[in-house]
């Protein structure tokens, strides 16, 4: 799977680095000073690199834990996100990472202890109030968990700090590490969904809807909290039919009483990201949808966006109480 | 197009013969060669990174290279302990003088060893656990300005090591080392081909674009908009020729508006 691993000199002897390297005995190992030498270089092509991404083992020096935009909150006043990894195993065509990063290589920041220290500092800053930490903005939280041991390393912090809540945003079925430990109530495994046909068209390499649904059922049975994320909503002529089928399928099979939260938001990208991704994939239908530019973002026209949000909100709130529902009220 | 760069005539000669390249006599600053079908070319850069960088620029100017072309620096290099004759694809190039480093992106399967390389300003006398040459950093740095990182590579054949030092190397030995790896070089070029083709398809000008900008007046931003609209049309209605349905167009702005309206009024279905 991974044929090249770049290793920052500063963490070359870190036990986590050595452990990860053992898993890839046949990969070429290339020493580097800082991951940016590879990851941020111009003249790279994200689409080509996505065919064979390398792994970059690096140290994150600052900005480990950052405030989250207000519209992404799921019930707490204080919200932060963190990214132990940049880029994703999957290749979802709507993903903003394609527009944000020069490179499709996976960067794994292996100094977890520094992330946890910063989380601790953020928690202390709020004097016992609830603080939510979101993982999965810049990567899929679980997809590489068997290699990164991310959950095993981070969950003990949340076990000890009930005021902190962790959201693991994912499309992955890599739940083994979670299932083998006792569930905690302040961790939400939040699965992203689009309807079957849309997922097949756009969510390349990601587990299909049925597999994600089965992962949810297993986690719920084990006592884990689940989130449902319908963000981005994707427009197609028959979206009402397709989203109705998706909601019916999900809400009939999962235990809705044990759903922590549901959120939704329509597809939109910052203009610069949109233009870059559109150039990378000029043959992609998604980018020929009826879109508009507004406030330096590109997304569906207000009419489509509002119709979709209203339609989906109506169905979701038939299954989920209002206090668990968090629509993202971002303009395009 | 595939562009090969060798420092020395003895490195180039086996490749000129193998790929049946003819010298382009009209270009005198560097010796340039090209195949009859113009799909492969070669430049002899001379020794040193400045020469290598200059040859890349000259090659680009003379042959009008594109950002979707394949660039390959081929030559011999020394290494402390790699076996003589081993072919290495370079995964890290360090310019010894400026301590700048580049990381060629090897996105394809290859039988070659991947190895780091250091480019020196003068012939190096001490062997290290990295290949060393005098051209790669100049070649790579300049090719990166003209091409796409994933399509730019350096392939080095080990010519000397601690046990078989450089003193024993002559032009005939170099020719034989390169000739022995003609297939390896072809394999690397072949492995890069689908990447280059994919890049070409991404960057292709949409159907009708050229004829329309010749037919109507467009501002620069209207041209960009036209290209986007034509691509969207092709993606959504691959079997319908947009031109057939456009009539009485006065100018580029009106043309764009009509295509935009047609797209907006059509049903949008994201999957088949």
Coordinates of C-alpha atoms in Angstrom, one line a residue:
Chain A
X1 CA 0.0 0.0 0.0
X2 CA 2.6 2.5 1.1
X3 CA 5.8 2.3 -0.9
X4 CA 7.7 5.4 0.3
X5 CA 8.0 6.8 3.8
X6 CA 9.6 10.1 4.5
X7 CA 10.9 10.5 8.0
X8 CA 11.7 13.8 9.7
X9 CA 15.1 13.6 11.3
X10 CA 13.8 15.1 14.6
X11 CA 11.4 12.1 15.2
X12 CA 13.4 9.4 13.4
X13 CA 14.1 7.6 16.7
X14 CA 10.7 8.3 18.3
X15 CA 9.3 4.9 19.5
X16 CA 6.1 5.5 17.6
X17 CA 8.1 6.1 14.4
X18 CA 10.1 2.9 14.9
X19 CA 6.9 1.0 15.5
X20 CA 5.2 2.3 12.4
X21 CA 8.3 1.7 10.3
X22 CA 8.2 -2.0 11.4
X23 CA 4.9 -2.3 9.7
X24 CA 6.3 -1.3 6.3
X25 CA 9.5 -3.4 5.9
X26 CA 9.5 -3.1 2.1
X27 CA 8.8 0.7 1.8
X28 CA 11.6 3.0 0.7
X29 CA 12.6 5.1 3.7
X30 CA 13.8 8.7 2.9
X31 CA 15.1 11.0 5.5
X32 CA 14.0 14.6 5.4
X33 CA 14.4 17.7 7.6
X34 CA 10.8 19.0 7.6
X35 CA 7.7 17.6 6.0
X36 CA 7.0 20.8 4.2
X37 CA 10.0 20.2 2.0
X38 CA 7.9 17.5 0.4
X39 CA 4.3 18.4 1.2
X40 CA 4.3 22.1 0.4
X41 CA 6.4 22.1 -2.8
X42 CA 4.8 23.7 -5.9
X43 CA 4.6 21.9 -9.3
X44 CA 3.1 18.8 -7.6
X45 CA -0.1 17.3 -8.9
X46 CA -2.6 16.1 -6.2
X47 CA -4.5 13.9 -8.6
X48 CA -1.4 12.0 -9.8
X49 CA -0.1 11.6 -6.2
X50 CA -3.4 10.2 -5.1
X51 CA -2.6 7.1 -7.1
X52 CA 0.3 6.2 -4.8
X53 CA 0.5 8.4 -1.8
X54 CA 3.6 8.2 0.4
X55 CA 3.5 8.4 4.2
X56 CA 5.4 11.3 5.8
X57 CA 6.2 10.9 9.5
X58 CA 6.6 14.3 11.1
X59 CA 6.5 16.4 14.2
X60 CA 3.9 19.1 14.7
X61 CA 5.5 22.1 16.3
X62 CA 2.7 24.5 16.9
X63 CA -1.1 25.0 16.3
X64 CA -1.8 21.5 17.6
X65 CA -5.3 22.4 18.8
X66 CA -7.2 25.2 17.1
X67 CA -10.6 26.8 17.6
X68 CA -13.4 25.5 15.5
X69 CA -15.8 27.8 13.5
X70 CA -19.0 28.3 15.5
X71 CA -21.3 26.8 12.9
X72 CA -19.7 23.3 13.4
X73 CA -20.5 23.0 17.1
X74 CA -22.6 20.1 18.4
X75 CA -23.7 21.4 21.7
X76 CA -20.8 22.9 23.5
X77 CA -19.7 26.5 23.9
X78 CA -16.0 25.7 23.5
X79 CA -14.9 23.8 20.4
X80 CA -11.5 22.9 19.1
X81 CA -10.2 20.8 16.2
X82 CA -6.9 19.0 15.9
X83 CA -5.3 16.9 13.1
X84 CA -2.8 14.2 14.0
X85 CA -2.8 13.5 10.2
X86 CA -3.1 15.4 7.0
X87 CA -4.9 13.8 4.0
X88 CA -7.1 10.8 3.7
X89 CA -7.0 7.2 2.5
X90 CA -10.2 7.9 0.7
X91 CA -10.7 10.0 -2.4
X92 CA -14.0 11.8 -2.1
X93 CA -14.4 14.2 -5.0
X94 CA -16.1 16.9 -2.9
X95 CA -13.3 17.0 -0.3
X96 CA -11.7 20.3 0.4
X97 CA -8.3 18.7 1.1
X98 CA -7.8 18.4 -2.6
X99 CA -8.0 22.2 -2.9
X100 CA -6.1 23.0 0.3
X101 CA -3.0 20.9 0.0
X102 CA -0.3 20.8 -2.7
X103 CA 0.3 17.1 -2.0
X104 CA -1.8 14.0 -1.6
X105 CA 0.8 12.3 0.6
X106 CA -0.3 11.3 4.1
X107 CA 1.4 13.3 6.9
X108 CA 1.3 11.7 10.3
X109 CA 2.3 13.8 13.2
X110 CA 3.7 11.3 15.6
X111 CA 4.2 13.6 18.7
X112 CA 0.7 12.7 20.1
X113 CA 1.9 13.6 23.6
X114 CA 2.2 17.3 22.5
X115 CA -1.3 17.3 21.1
X116 CA -2.6 15.9 24.4
X117 CA -0.7 18.4 26.3
X118 CA -2.3 21.2 24.3
X119 CA -5.7 19.7 24.8
X120 CA -5.1 19.6 28.5
X121 CA -4.2 23.3 28.3
X122 CA -7.3 24.1 26.3
X123 CA -9.4 22.2 28.8
X124 CA -7.9 24.0 31.8
X125 CA -8.6 27.3 30.2
X126 CA -12.3 26.8 30.4
X127 CA -12.5 25.9 34.1
X128 CA -14.5 22.7 34.1
X129 CA -16.9 23.7 31.3
X130 CA -17.6 21.2 28.5
X131 CA -15.0 21.4 25.7
X132 CA -15.4 19.5 22.4
X133 CA -12.4 18.4 20.4
X134 CA -13.0 17.5 16.8
X135 CA -10.8 15.1 14.9
X136 CA -11.3 14.3 11.2
X137 CA -11.2 17.7 9.6
X138 CA -8.0 17.1 7.7
X139 CA -8.1 13.3 7.6
X140 CA -10.4 10.4 8.3
X141 CA -10.1 9.8 12.1
X142 CA -10.2 6.0 11.9
X143 CA -9.1 4.9 8.4
X144 CA -5.4 4.5 9.3
X145 CA -6.0 3.6 13.0
X146 CA -4.5 0.1 12.8
X147 CA -1.2 1.8 11.8
X148 CA -1.4 5.0 13.8
X149 CA -2.9 3.6 17.0
X150 CA -4.5 7.0 17.2
X151 CA -7.6 6.0 19.3
X152 CA -5.6 3.9 21.7
X153 CA -3.3 6.8 22.4
X154 CA -5.9 9.6 22.7
X155 CA -8.8 7.9 24.3
X156 CA -7.2 7.6 27.8
X157 CA -7.1 11.4 28.0
X158 CA -10.8 11.6 27.5
X159 CA -11.4 8.7 30.0
X160 CA -9.6 10.9 32.6
X161 CA -11.4 14.1 31.5
X162 CA -15.1 13.7 31.3
X163 CA -15.6 17.5 30.6
X164 CA -13.8 16.9 27.3
X165 CA -15.6 15.3 24.4
X166 CA -13.9 13.8 21.3
X167 CA -15.6 13.6 17.9
X168 CA -14.0 11.1 15.6
X169 CA -15.2 12.0 12.1
X170 CA -15.0 9.0 9.7
X171 CA -16.3 6.9 6.8
X172 CA -14.1 4.0 8.0
X173 CA -15.0 0.6 9.3
X174 CA -11.7 0.4 11.1
X175 CA -13.3 0.1 14.5
X176 CA -11.4 -2.8 16.0
X177 CA -9.4 -0.7 18.4
X178 CA -12.6 0.9 19.7
X179 CA -14.5 -2.4 20.0
X180 CA -11.7 -4.0 22.1
X181 CA -11.9 -1.3 24.8
X182 CA -14.6 -0.2 27.1
X183 CA -16.8 2.5 25.6
X184 CA -16.7 6.0 27.0
X185 CA -19.6 8.4 26.9
X186 CA -17.5 11.4 25.9
X187 CA -16.4 10.1 22.6
X188 CA -18.7 10.3 19.5
X189 CA -17.9 8.3 16.4
X190 CA -19.4 10.5 13.7
X191 CA -20.0 8.8 10.4
X192 CA -20.5 10.7 7.2
X193 CA -23.1 9.7 4.7
X194 CA -24.4 10.5 1.3
X195 CA -27.0 8.3 -0.6
X196 CA -25.7 5.1 -2.1
X197 CA -25.6 6.2 -5.7
X198 CA -23.9 9.5 -4.8
X199 CA -21.4 7.7 -2.6
X200 CA -20.6 5.4 -5.4
X201 CA -20.1 8.3 -7.8
X202 CA -18.1 10.5 -5.5
X203 CA -16.6 8.7 -2.5
X204 CA -13.9 6.7 -4.2
X205 CA -12.1 4.0 -2.1
X206 CA -14.4 4.7 0.9
X207 CA -16.4 1.8 2.4
X208 CA -19.9 1.6 1.0
X209 CA -23.0 2.7 2.9
X210 CA -23.9 -0.8 4.1
X211 CA -20.4 -1.3 5.6
X212 CA -20.5 2.0 7.4
X213 CA -24.0 1.2 8.7
X214 CA -22.8 -2.2 10.0
X215 CA -19.9 -0.5 11.7
X216 CA -22.4 1.8 13.4
X217 CA -24.5 -1.1 14.6
X218 CA -21.5 -2.9 16.0
X219 CA -20.3 0.2 17.8
X220 CA -23.8 1.0 19.2
X221 CA -24.1 -2.6 20.5
X222 CA -20.8 -2.2 22.2
X223 CA -22.0 1.0 23.9
X224 CA -20.3 3.7 21.9
X225 CA -21.9 7.0 21.1
X226 CA -22.7 7.6 17.4
X227 CA -23.0 10.7 15.3
X228 CA -24.5 11.1 11.9
X229 CA -23.1 13.7 9.5
X230 CA -24.9 14.6 6.3
X231 CA -22.3 17.2 5.3
X232 CA -21.9 17.8 2.4
X233 CA -25.4 17.3 1.1
X234 CA -25.0 16.7 -2.6
X235 CA -27.5 17.8 -5.2
X236 CA -28.9 15.6 -7.9
X237 CA -32.3 15.8 -9.7
X238 CA -33.7 13.0 -7.6
X239 CA -32.1 14.1 -4.3
X240 CA -35.4 13.9 -2.4
X241 CA -35.9 10.3 -3.3
X242 CA -32.3 9.4 -2.7
X243 CA -32.0 11.1 0.7
X244 CA -35.3 9.8 1.8
X245 CA -34.1 6.3 1.0
X246 CA -30.9 6.9 2.9
X247 CA -32.6 8.4 6.0
X248 CA -35.1 5.5 6.0
X249 CA -32.4 2.9 5.8
X250 CA -30.3 4.5 8.5
X251 CA -33.0 5.4 11.0
X252 CA -34.7 2.0 10.7
X253 CA -31.5 0.0 11.5
X254 CA -29.6 2.1 14.0
X255 CA -30.7 2.8 17.6
X256 CA -31.8 6.4 17.3
X257 CA -32.0 6.7 21.0
X258 CA -28.3 6.2 21.2
X259 CA -27.5 8.7 18.5
X260 CA -25.5 11.6 20.1
X261 CA -26.0 14.2 17.3
X262 CA -26.9 14.7 13.7
X263 CA -25.5 17.5 11.6
X264 CA -25.9 18.6 8.0
X265 CA -24.7 21.2 5.6
X266 CA -24.7 21.6 1.8
X267 CA -21.7 21.2 -0.4
X268 CA -19.6 24.4 -0.6
X269 CA -15.9 25.2 -1.0
X270 CA -13.8 28.3 -0.7
X271 CA -13.5 29.7 -4.2
X272 CA -9.8 29.1 -4.5
X273 CA -10.1 25.5 -3.5
X274 CA -13.1 25.0 -5.8
X275 CA -11.2 26.3 -8.8
X276 CA -8.2 24.2 -8.0
X277 CA -10.2 21.0 -7.6
X278 CA -12.2 21.8 -10.7
X279 CA -8.9 22.0 -12.7
X280 CA -7.7 18.7 -11.2
X281 CA -10.9 16.9 -12.2
X282 CA -12.4 18.8 -15.2
X283 CA -14.2 15.5 -16.1
X284 CA -16.1 15.5 -12.7
X285 CA -19.9 16.1 -12.9
X286 CA -20.0 17.5 -9.3
X287 CA -18.3 20.7 -10.5
X288 CA -20.8 21.3 -13.3
X289 CA -23.7 21.4 -10.9
X290 CA -25.7 24.7 -10.6
X291 CA -23.4 26.6 -8.3
X292 CA -23.0 30.2 -7.3
X293 CA -20.3 32.3 -5.8
X294 CA -21.0 34.1 -2.6
X295 CA -18.7 35.6 0.0
X296 CA -15.7 34.0 -1.8
X297 CA -17.2 30.5 -1.5
X298 CA -18.7 28.4 -4.2
X299 CA -21.7 26.2 -3.6
X300 CA -25.2 25.4 -4.8
X301 CA -27.6 28.3 -5.6
X302 CA -29.5 29.6 -2.6
X303 CA -32.7 28.1 -3.9
X304 CA -31.2 24.6 -4.2
X305 CA -29.3 24.9 -1.0
X306 CA -32.3 26.0 1.0
X307 CA -34.6 23.4 -0.5
X308 CA -32.2 20.6 0.3
X309 CA -31.6 21.8 3.8
X310 CA -35.3 22.2 4.5
X311 CA -36.2 18.9 3.0
X312 CA -33.5 16.9 4.9
X313 CA -34.1 18.8 8.1
X314 CA -37.8 17.9 8.0
X315 CA -37.1 14.2 7.7
X316 CA -34.2 14.1 10.2
X317 CA -36.2 15.9 12.9
X318 CA -39.0 13.3 12.5
X319 CA -36.5 10.8 13.9
X320 CA -34.1 12.9 16.1
X321 CA -35.1 15.4 18.8
X322 CA -34.2 19.0 18.1
X323 CA -31.6 19.2 20.8
X324 CA -29.5 16.5 19.0
X325 CA -29.8 18.2 15.6
X326 CA -27.1 20.7 14.5
X327 CA -27.6 22.0 11.0
X328 CA -24.6 24.0 9.7
X329 CA -25.9 27.5 8.9
X330 CA -23.0 28.5 6.7
X331 CA -23.8 30.6 3.7
X332 CA -22.6 29.2 0.5
Chain B
X1 CA 7.0 14.1 -25.2
X2 CA 9.9 12.5 -23.3
X3 CA 13.1 14.5 -22.8
X4 CA 16.3 12.8 -21.8
X5 CA 19.3 14.6 -20.5
X6 CA 22.9 13.2 -20.3
X7 CA 26.0 15.1 -19.2
X8 CA 28.4 13.3 -21.4
X9 CA 28.4 12.1 -25.1
X10 CA 29.3 8.6 -23.9
X11 CA 26.2 8.5 -21.7
X12 CA 24.0 9.7 -24.5
X13 CA 25.4 7.6 -27.3
X14 CA 23.7 4.3 -26.4
X15 CA 20.4 6.1 -26.0
X16 CA 20.7 8.0 -29.3
X17 CA 21.2 4.7 -31.0
X18 CA 18.5 2.9 -29.1
X19 CA 15.8 5.5 -29.6
X20 CA 17.0 6.2 -33.2
X21 CA 17.5 9.9 -32.5
X22 CA 18.8 12.4 -35.0
X23 CA 20.8 15.6 -34.2
X24 CA 18.9 18.8 -34.6
X25 CA 21.7 20.7 -36.2
X26 CA 19.9 24.1 -36.2
X27 CA 20.4 24.3 -32.4
X28 CA 24.0 25.0 -31.6
X29 CA 24.3 26.0 -27.9
X30 CA 23.7 22.4 -26.7
X31 CA 23.6 19.2 -28.8
X32 CA 20.0 18.2 -29.1
X33 CA 18.6 15.1 -30.7
X34 CA 15.0 14.0 -31.5
X35 CA 13.2 10.9 -32.9
X36 CA 11.5 11.1 -36.2
X37 CA 8.1 11.1 -34.7
X38 CA 9.2 13.8 -32.3
X39 CA 8.0 11.9 -29.2
X40 CA 11.4 11.6 -27.6
X41 CA 14.4 14.0 -27.5
X42 CA 17.8 14.1 -25.8
X43 CA 20.2 16.9 -24.8
X44 CA 23.8 16.6 -24.0
X45 CA 24.3 19.0 -21.2
X46 CA 28.0 18.9 -20.4
X47 CA 29.3 18.6 -16.9
X48 CA 28.0 20.5 -13.9
X49 CA 24.7 21.7 -12.6
X50 CA 24.8 25.1 -14.3
X51 CA 25.2 23.4 -17.6
X52 CA 22.4 21.0 -16.8
X53 CA 20.0 23.8 -15.8
X54 CA 21.0 25.8 -18.9
X55 CA 20.5 22.8 -21.2
X56 CA 17.0 22.2 -19.7
X57 CA 16.1 25.8 -20.4
X58 CA 17.5 25.7 -23.9
X59 CA 15.8 22.4 -24.6
X60 CA 12.5 23.9 -23.5
X61 CA 13.0 27.0 -25.6
X62 CA 14.0 25.0 -28.8
X63 CA 11.5 22.2 -28.6
X64 CA 8.6 24.0 -26.8
X65 CA 8.1 21.5 -24.1
X66 CA 4.9 21.2 -22.1
X67 CA 4.1 20.9 -18.4
X68 CA 2.8 17.4 -19.2
X69 CA 6.0 16.1 -20.7
X70 CA 8.3 13.5 -19.1
X71 CA 11.9 14.6 -18.1
X72 CA 14.6 12.1 -17.3
X73 CA 18.2 12.8 -16.3
X74 CA 20.3 9.7 -17.1
X75 CA 23.9 9.2 -16.2
X76 CA 26.5 7.4 -14.2
X77 CA 27.3 8.2 -10.5
X78 CA 29.4 6.9 -7.7
X79 CA 28.3 5.4 -4.4
X80 CA 30.2 4.0 -1.4
X81 CA 28.8 0.4 -1.6
X82 CA 26.1 -0.1 -4.2
X83 CA 27.2 -2.6 -6.9
X84 CA 28.7 -1.4 -10.2
X85 CA 26.0 -1.4 -12.8
X86 CA 23.1 -1.1 -10.4
X87 CA 20.3 1.2 -11.7
X88 CA 18.9 3.7 -9.2
X89 CA 16.0 6.0 -9.3
X90 CA 16.7 9.0 -7.2
X91 CA 14.3 9.8 -4.4
X92 CA 16.2 12.7 -2.8
X93 CA 18.5 15.2 -4.4
X94 CA 20.7 17.4 -2.2
X95 CA 22.6 20.3 -3.6
X96 CA 25.8 20.0 -1.7
X97 CA 26.7 23.7 -2.0
X98 CA 23.4 25.2 -1.1
X99 CA 22.1 22.3 1.1
X100 CA 18.8 22.6 -0.8
X101 CA 16.9 19.3 -1.2
X102 CA 14.3 18.0 -3.6
X103 CA 12.3 14.8 -3.4
X104 CA 11.4 13.3 -6.8
X105 CA 8.0 11.6 -6.5
X106 CA 8.2 8.0 -7.6
X107 CA 4.5 7.0 -8.1
X108 CA 5.1 3.9 -10.2
X109 CA 6.3 0.4 -9.7
X110 CA 10.0 0.0 -10.6
X111 CA 12.6 -2.7 -10.3
X112 CA 15.2 0.0 -9.7
X113 CA 16.7 0.7 -6.3
X114 CA 15.6 4.0 -5.0
X115 CA 18.4 6.1 -3.6
X116 CA 19.4 9.5 -2.4
X117 CA 21.9 11.6 -4.4
X118 CA 24.2 14.5 -3.7
X119 CA 25.1 16.9 -6.4
X120 CA 28.6 18.4 -6.0
X121 CA 30.2 21.4 -7.7
X122 CA 33.4 19.5 -8.3
X123 CA 34.3 15.8 -8.7
X124 CA 33.9 14.2 -5.2
X125 CA 36.7 12.1 -3.9
X126 CA 35.1 10.6 -0.8
X127 CA 32.5 7.9 -1.2
X128 CA 29.3 8.2 0.9
X129 CA 26.1 6.2 1.5
X130 CA 24.5 8.3 -1.2
X131 CA 25.0 8.5 -4.9
X132 CA 26.9 11.6 -6.1
X133 CA 27.0 13.4 -9.4
X134 CA 27.5 17.0 -10.7
X135 CA 24.2 17.6 -12.6
X136 CA 21.0 16.3 -11.0
X137 CA 20.2 19.3 -8.8
X138 CA 20.6 21.7 -11.7
X139 CA 18.5 19.5 -14.0
X140 CA 15.8 18.9 -11.4
X141 CA 15.5 22.5 -10.2
X142 CA 15.0 23.8 -13.7
X143 CA 12.8 21.0 -15.0
X144 CA 10.5 21.6 -12.0
X145 CA 9.9 25.1 -13.2
X146 CA 8.8 23.8 -16.6
X147 CA 7.2 20.4 -15.8
X148 CA 5.2 18.5 -13.2
X149 CA 7.1 17.0 -10.2
X150 CA 5.7 13.5 -10.7
X151 CA 7.0 13.4 -14.3
X152 CA 10.6 14.5 -13.6
X153 CA 13.2 11.9 -12.5
X154 CA 16.8 11.1 -12.4
X155 CA 18.1 7.6 -13.2
X156 CA 21.7 6.9 -12.3
X157 CA 23.8 3.8 -13.0
X158 CA 26.5 3.1 -10.4
X159 CA 29.8 3.5 -12.2
X160 CA 32.2 3.4 -9.2
X161 CA 32.4 2.6 -5.6
X162 CA 35.0 2.2 -2.8
X163 CA 36.1 -1.2 -4.2
X164 CA 36.1 0.0 -7.9
X165 CA 37.1 3.7 -7.8
X166 CA 36.5 6.2 -10.5
X167 CA 40.0 6.0 -12.0
X168 CA 39.0 2.8 -13.7
X169 CA 36.1 4.5 -15.6
X170 CA 36.4 5.5 -19.2
X171 CA 34.0 6.3 -22.0
X172 CA 33.7 2.7 -23.2
X173 CA 32.8 1.5 -19.7
X174 CA 30.2 4.3 -19.4
X175 CA 28.6 3.4 -22.7
X176 CA 28.4 -0.3 -21.7
X177 CA 26.8 0.6 -18.3
X178 CA 24.1 2.8 -20.0
X179 CA 23.6 0.3 -22.8
X180 CA 23.0 -2.5 -20.4
X181 CA 20.0 -0.5 -18.9
X182 CA 18.3 0.5 -22.1
X183 CA 15.3 -1.7 -21.1
X184 CA 15.3 -0.2 -17.6
X185 CA 15.1 3.2 -19.1
X186 CA 12.3 2.2 -21.4
X187 CA 10.5 0.7 -18.4
X188 CA 10.7 3.9 -16.5
X189 CA 9.5 6.0 -19.4
X190 CA 6.7 3.5 -20.0
X191 CA 5.7 3.6 -16.3
X192 CA 5.5 7.4 -16.5
X193 CA 3.5 7.4 -19.7
X194 CA 0.0 6.9 -18.1
X195 CA 0.7 9.7 -15.6
X196 CA 1.6 12.0 -18.5
X197 CA -1.4 11.0 -20.4
X198 CA -3.7 11.6 -17.5
X199 CA -2.2 15.0 -17.0
X200 CA -2.6 15.7 -20.7
X201 CA -6.3 14.8 -20.5
X202 CA -6.8 17.1 -17.5
X203 CA -5.1 20.1 -19.3
X204 CA -6.7 19.5 -22.7
X205 CA -8.5 22.5 -24.2
X206 CA -12.2 21.7 -24.4
X207 CA -13.9 20.9 -27.8
X208 CA -14.8 24.0 -29.8
X209 CA -12.8 26.4 -27.6
X210 CA -10.2 27.3 -30.2
X211 CA -12.7 27.8 -33.0
X212 CA -15.0 29.9 -30.8
X213 CA -12.3 32.3 -29.5
X214 CA -11.3 32.8 -33.1
X215 CA -14.9 33.5 -34.2
X216 CA -15.9 35.8 -31.4
X217 CA -14.3 38.4 -29.2
X218 CA -13.7 37.4 -25.6
X219 CA -12.0 39.2 -22.7
X220 CA -9.5 37.1 -20.8
X221 CA -11.9 36.3 -18.0
X222 CA -14.6 35.5 -20.6
X223 CA -12.3 33.0 -22.2
X224 CA -11.7 31.3 -18.9
X225 CA -15.5 31.3 -18.3
X226 CA -16.0 29.8 -21.8
X227 CA -13.5 27.0 -21.2
X228 CA -15.3 26.2 -18.0
X229 CA -18.8 26.2 -19.6
X230 CA -17.6 24.0 -22.5
X231 CA -16.1 21.5 -20.1
X232 CA -19.3 21.5 -18.0
X233 CA -21.3 20.9 -21.1
X234 CA -19.1 18.0 -22.3
X235 CA -19.3 16.4 -18.8
X236 CA -23.1 16.7 -18.6
X237 CA -24.0 16.1 -22.2
X238 CA -21.2 14.2 -23.9
X239 CA -23.4 13.2 -26.8
X240 CA -24.8 16.7 -27.5
X241 CA -22.9 19.2 -29.6
X242 CA -23.4 22.6 -28.0
X243 CA -22.6 24.4 -31.2
X244 CA -25.5 22.9 -33.0
X245 CA -27.9 24.5 -30.6
X246 CA -26.5 28.0 -30.6
X247 CA -27.8 30.5 -33.1
X248 CA -27.5 34.3 -33.8
X249 CA -24.7 34.9 -31.4
X250 CA -23.3 38.4 -31.6
X251 CA -20.3 38.2 -29.3
X252 CA -18.5 36.1 -26.7
X253 CA -20.3 37.4 -23.7
X254 CA -23.7 36.5 -25.3
X255 CA -22.3 33.0 -26.2
X256 CA -21.3 32.4 -22.6
X257 CA -24.6 33.5 -21.4
X258 CA -26.5 31.2 -23.7
X259 CA -24.4 28.2 -22.7
X260 CA -24.8 29.1 -19.0
X261 CA -28.6 29.4 -19.5
X262 CA -28.8 26.0 -21.2
X263 CA -26.8 24.4 -18.4
X264 CA -28.9 26.1 -15.8
X265 CA -32.2 25.0 -17.4
X266 CA -31.1 21.4 -17.7
X267 CA -31.7 18.7 -15.1
X268 CA -28.6 17.9 -13.1
X269 CA -28.0 14.3 -12.4
X270 CA -24.7 13.4 -10.7
X271 CA -24.6 9.7 -11.3
X272 CA -25.5 7.6 -14.3

